[in-house]
Tab-separated table of C-alpha atoms and ligand atoms in Angstrom:
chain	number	residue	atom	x	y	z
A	1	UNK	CA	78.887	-10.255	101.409
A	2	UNK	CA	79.667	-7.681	99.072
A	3	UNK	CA	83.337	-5.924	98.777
A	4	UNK	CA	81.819	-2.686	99.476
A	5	UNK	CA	81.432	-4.124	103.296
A	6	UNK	CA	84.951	-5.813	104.021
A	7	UNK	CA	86.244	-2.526	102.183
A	8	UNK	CA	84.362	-0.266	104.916
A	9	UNK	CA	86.107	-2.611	107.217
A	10	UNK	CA	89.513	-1.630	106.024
A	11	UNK	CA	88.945	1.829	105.875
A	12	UNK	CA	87.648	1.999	109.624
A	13	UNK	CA	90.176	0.238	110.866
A	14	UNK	CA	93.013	2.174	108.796
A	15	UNK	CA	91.552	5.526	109.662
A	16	UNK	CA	90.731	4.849	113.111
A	17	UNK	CA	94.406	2.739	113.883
A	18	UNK	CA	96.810	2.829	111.267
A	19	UNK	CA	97.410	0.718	108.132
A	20	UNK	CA	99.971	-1.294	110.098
A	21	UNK	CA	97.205	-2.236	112.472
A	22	UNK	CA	95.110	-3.518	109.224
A	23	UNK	CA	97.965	-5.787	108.313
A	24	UNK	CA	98.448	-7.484	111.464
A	25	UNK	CA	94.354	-8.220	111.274
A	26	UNK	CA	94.619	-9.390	107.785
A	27	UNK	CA	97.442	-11.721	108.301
A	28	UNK	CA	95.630	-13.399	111.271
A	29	UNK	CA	92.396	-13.491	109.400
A	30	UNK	CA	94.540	-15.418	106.688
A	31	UNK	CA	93.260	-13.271	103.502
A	32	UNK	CA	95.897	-12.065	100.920
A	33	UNK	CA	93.628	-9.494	99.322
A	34	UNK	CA	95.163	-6.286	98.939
A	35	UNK	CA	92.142	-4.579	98.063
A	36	UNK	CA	88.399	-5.660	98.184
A	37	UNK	CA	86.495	-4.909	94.956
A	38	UNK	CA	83.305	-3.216	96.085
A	39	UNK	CA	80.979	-4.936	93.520
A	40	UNK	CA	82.428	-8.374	93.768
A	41	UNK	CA	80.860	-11.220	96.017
A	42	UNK	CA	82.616	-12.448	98.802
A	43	UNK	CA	82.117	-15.278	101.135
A	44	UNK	CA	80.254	-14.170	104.474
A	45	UNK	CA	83.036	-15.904	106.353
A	46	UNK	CA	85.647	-13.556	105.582
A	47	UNK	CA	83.936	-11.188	106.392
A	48	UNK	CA	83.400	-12.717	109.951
A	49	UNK	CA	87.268	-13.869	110.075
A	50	UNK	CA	87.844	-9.754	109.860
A	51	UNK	CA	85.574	-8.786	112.376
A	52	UNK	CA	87.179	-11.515	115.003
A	53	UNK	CA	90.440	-10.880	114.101
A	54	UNK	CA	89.956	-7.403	114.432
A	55	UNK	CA	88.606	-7.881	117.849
A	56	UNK	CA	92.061	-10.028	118.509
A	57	UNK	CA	94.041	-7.329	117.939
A	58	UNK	CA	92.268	-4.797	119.138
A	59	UNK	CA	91.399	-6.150	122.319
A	60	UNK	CA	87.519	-5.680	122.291
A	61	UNK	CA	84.237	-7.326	121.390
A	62	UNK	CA	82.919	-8.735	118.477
A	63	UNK	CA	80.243	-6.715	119.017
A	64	UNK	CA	81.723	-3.395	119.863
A	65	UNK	CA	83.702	-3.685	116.572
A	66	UNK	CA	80.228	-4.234	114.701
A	67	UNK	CA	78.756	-1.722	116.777
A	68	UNK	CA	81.808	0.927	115.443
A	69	UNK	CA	81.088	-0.830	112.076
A	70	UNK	CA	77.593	0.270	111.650
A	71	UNK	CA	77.989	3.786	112.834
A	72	UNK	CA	81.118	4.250	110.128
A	73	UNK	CA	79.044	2.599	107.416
A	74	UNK	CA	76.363	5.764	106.990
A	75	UNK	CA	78.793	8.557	106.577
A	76	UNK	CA	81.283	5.621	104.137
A	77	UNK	CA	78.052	4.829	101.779
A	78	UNK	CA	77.598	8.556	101.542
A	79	UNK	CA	81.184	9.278	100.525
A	80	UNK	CA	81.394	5.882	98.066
A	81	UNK	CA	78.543	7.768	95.712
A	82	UNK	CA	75.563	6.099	97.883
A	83	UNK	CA	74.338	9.562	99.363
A	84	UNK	CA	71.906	10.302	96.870
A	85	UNK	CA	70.029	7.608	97.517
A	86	UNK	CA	70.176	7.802	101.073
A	87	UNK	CA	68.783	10.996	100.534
A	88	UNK	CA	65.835	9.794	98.766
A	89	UNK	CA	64.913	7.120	101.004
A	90	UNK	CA	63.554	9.814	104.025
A	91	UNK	CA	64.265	13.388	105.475
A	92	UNK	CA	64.259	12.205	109.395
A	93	UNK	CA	64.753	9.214	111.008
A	94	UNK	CA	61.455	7.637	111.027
A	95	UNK	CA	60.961	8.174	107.697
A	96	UNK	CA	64.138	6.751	106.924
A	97	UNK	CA	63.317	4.094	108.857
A	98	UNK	CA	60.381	3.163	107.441
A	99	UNK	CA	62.008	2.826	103.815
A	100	UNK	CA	64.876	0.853	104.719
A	101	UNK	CA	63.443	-2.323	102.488
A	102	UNK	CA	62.860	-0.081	99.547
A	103	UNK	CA	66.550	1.057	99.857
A	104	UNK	CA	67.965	-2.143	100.081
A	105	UNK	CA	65.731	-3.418	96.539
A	106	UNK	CA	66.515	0.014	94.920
A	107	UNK	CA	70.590	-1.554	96.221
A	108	UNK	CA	69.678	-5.011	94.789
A	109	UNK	CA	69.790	-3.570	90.771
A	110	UNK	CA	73.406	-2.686	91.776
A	111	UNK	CA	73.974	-5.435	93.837
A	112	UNK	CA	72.374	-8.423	92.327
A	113	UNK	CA	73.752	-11.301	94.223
A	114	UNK	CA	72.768	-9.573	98.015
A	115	UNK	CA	70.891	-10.761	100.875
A	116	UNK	CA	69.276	-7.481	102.066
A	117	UNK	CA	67.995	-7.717	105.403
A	118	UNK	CA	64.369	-5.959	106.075
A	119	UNK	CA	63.155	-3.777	108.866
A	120	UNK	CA	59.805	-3.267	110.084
A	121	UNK	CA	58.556	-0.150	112.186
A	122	UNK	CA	55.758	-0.438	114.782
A	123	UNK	CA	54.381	1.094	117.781
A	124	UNK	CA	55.243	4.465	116.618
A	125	UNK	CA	54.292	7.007	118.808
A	126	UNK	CA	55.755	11.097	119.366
A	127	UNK	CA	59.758	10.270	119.546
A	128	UNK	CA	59.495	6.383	120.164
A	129	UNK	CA	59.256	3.476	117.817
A	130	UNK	CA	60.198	-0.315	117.709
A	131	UNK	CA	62.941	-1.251	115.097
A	132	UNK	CA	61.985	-4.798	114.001
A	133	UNK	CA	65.054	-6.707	112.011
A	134	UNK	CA	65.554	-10.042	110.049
A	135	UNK	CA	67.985	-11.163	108.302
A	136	UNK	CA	69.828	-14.109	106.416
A	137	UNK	CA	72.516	-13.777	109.037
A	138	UNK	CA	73.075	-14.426	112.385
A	139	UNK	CA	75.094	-12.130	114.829
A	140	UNK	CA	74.442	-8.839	113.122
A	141	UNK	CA	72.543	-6.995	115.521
A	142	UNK	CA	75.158	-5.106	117.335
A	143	UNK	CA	75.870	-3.920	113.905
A	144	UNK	CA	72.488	-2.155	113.722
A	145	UNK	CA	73.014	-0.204	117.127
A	146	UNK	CA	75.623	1.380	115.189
A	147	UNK	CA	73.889	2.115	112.199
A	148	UNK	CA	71.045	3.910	114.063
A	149	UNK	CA	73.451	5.894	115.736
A	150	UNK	CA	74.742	7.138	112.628
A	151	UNK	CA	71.983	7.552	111.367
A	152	UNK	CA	71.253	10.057	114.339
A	153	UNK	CA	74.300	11.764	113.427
A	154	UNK	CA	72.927	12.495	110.069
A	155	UNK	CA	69.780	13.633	111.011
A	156	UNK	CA	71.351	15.902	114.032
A	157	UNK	CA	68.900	13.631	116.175
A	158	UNK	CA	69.821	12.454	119.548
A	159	UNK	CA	69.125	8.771	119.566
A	160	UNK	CA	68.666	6.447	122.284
A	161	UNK	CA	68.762	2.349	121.338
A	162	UNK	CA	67.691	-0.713	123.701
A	163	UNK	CA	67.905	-4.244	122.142
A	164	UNK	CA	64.466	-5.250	123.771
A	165	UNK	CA	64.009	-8.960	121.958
A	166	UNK	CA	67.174	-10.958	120.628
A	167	UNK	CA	67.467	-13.874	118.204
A	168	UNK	CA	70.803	-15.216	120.119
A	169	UNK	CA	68.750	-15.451	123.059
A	170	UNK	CA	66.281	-17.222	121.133
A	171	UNK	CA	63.684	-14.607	119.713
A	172	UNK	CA	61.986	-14.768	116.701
A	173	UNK	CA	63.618	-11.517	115.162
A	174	UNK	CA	65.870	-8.887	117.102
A	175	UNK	CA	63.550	-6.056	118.547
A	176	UNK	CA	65.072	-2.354	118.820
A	177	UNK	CA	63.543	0.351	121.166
A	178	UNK	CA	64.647	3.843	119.593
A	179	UNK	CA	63.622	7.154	121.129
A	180	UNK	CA	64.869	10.195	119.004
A	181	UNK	CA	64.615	14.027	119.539
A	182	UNK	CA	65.776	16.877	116.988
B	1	LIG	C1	73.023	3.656	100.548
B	1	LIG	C2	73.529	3.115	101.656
B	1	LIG	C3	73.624	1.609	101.812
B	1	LIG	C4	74.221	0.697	100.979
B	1	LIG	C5	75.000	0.972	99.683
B	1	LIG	C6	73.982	-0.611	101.564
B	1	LIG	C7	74.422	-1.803	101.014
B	1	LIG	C8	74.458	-2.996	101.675
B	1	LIG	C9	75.156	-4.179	101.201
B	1	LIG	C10	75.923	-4.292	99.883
B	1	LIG	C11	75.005	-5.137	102.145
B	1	LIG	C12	75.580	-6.572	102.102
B	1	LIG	C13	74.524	-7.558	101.733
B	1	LIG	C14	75.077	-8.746	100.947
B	1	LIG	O1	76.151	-8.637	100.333
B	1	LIG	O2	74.391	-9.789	100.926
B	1	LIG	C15	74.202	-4.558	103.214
B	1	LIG	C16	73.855	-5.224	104.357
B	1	LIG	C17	73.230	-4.627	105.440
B	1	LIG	N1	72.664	-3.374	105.472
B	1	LIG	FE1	72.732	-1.982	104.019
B	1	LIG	N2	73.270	-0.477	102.727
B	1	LIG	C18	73.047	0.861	102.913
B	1	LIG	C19	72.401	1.450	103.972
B	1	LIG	C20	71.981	0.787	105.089
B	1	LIG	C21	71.402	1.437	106.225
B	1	LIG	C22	71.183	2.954	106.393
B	1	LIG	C23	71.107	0.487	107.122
B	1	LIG	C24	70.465	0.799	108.446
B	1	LIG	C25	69.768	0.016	109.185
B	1	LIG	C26	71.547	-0.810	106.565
B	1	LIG	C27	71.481	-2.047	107.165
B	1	LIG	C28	72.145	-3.187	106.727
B	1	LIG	C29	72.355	-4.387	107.539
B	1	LIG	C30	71.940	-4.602	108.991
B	1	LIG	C31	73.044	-5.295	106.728
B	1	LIG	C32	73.542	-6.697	107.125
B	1	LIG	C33	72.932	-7.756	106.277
B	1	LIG	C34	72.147	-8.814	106.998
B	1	LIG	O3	71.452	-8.544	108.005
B	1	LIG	O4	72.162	-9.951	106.500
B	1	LIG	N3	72.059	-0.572	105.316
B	1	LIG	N4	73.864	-3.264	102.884
């Protein structure tokens, strides 16, 4: 994945524990880069060696860390010169929703090499609506519990997630309930 993502990595886990905290994960996730460049490609598994050796030393899941990892990446995109175009892609969370693909290939002029995922709404009703994701990758989902709740958090929407259908359990696609209320 892209530098931009192993960076966000760094600066969660440096701002959340300590930069001494970062080393010991680096050193057991046996990478000697200093600094991540954010539009360089990198191999997906460093990216995973990170994320498990951040759940080494840190003493929790996988998928809690990817769970912190989504929320953190909304409000980091905004502050790495992403927020405009998070701001044109909706002005609540359905809408936002509903143009996550057209982010992602608006993303793919700057990022030419990525592997976006895509996201489909359905069943939209009131303050309800299914979250439907694919991707290239496998083991991301937690990752998107996160990002809707930061995305909440930008919105100032309370947001409630259930994982209703899961590829590691042998679905097709992951499924996400979301109800939201302003
Ligand atoms: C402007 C803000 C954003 C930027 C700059 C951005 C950029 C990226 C980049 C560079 C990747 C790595 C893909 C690769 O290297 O192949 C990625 C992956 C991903 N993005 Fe975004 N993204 C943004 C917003 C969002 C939002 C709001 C969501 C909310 C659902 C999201 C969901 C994901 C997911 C789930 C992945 C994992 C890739 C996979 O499933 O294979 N992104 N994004």
């Amino acid at each position: 994945m892209y530098g931009l993502v192993n960076k966000a990595i760094q600066e969660m886990v440096c701002d959340h524990y300590g930069a001494e905290t970062w080393k010991a994960i680096k050193t057991i996730a046996e990478t000697e880069a200093d600094n991540f460049i954010s539009l360089e490609s990198y191999p997906d598994d460093l990216t995973h060696r990170l994320v498990k050796s951040a759940s080494q030393v840190l003493q929790r899941s996988t998928a809690d860390i990817m769970e912190d990892f989504g929320k953190y990446w909304v409000e980091f995109t905004g502050q790495e010169g992403y927020g405009e175009m998070m701001d044109l892609a909706g002005n609540d969370l359905p809408e936002f929703l509903d143009n996550l693909d057209d982010l992602h290939s608006r993303l793919g002029v700057i990022f030419p090499k990525m592997q976006p995922p895509s996201f489909q709404c359905s069943d939209q009703q009131l303050n309800t609506l299914n979250l439907h994701y694919y991707s290239h990758r496998q083991g991301m989902a937690p990752m998107v519990s996160g990002l809707l709740e930061g995305l909440g958090e930008r919105f100032t929407t309370c947001v409630e997630v259930t994982q209703t259908q899961d590829r590691e359990q042998g679905a097709d696609h992951d499924v996400f309930s979301v109800t939201y209320q302003r």
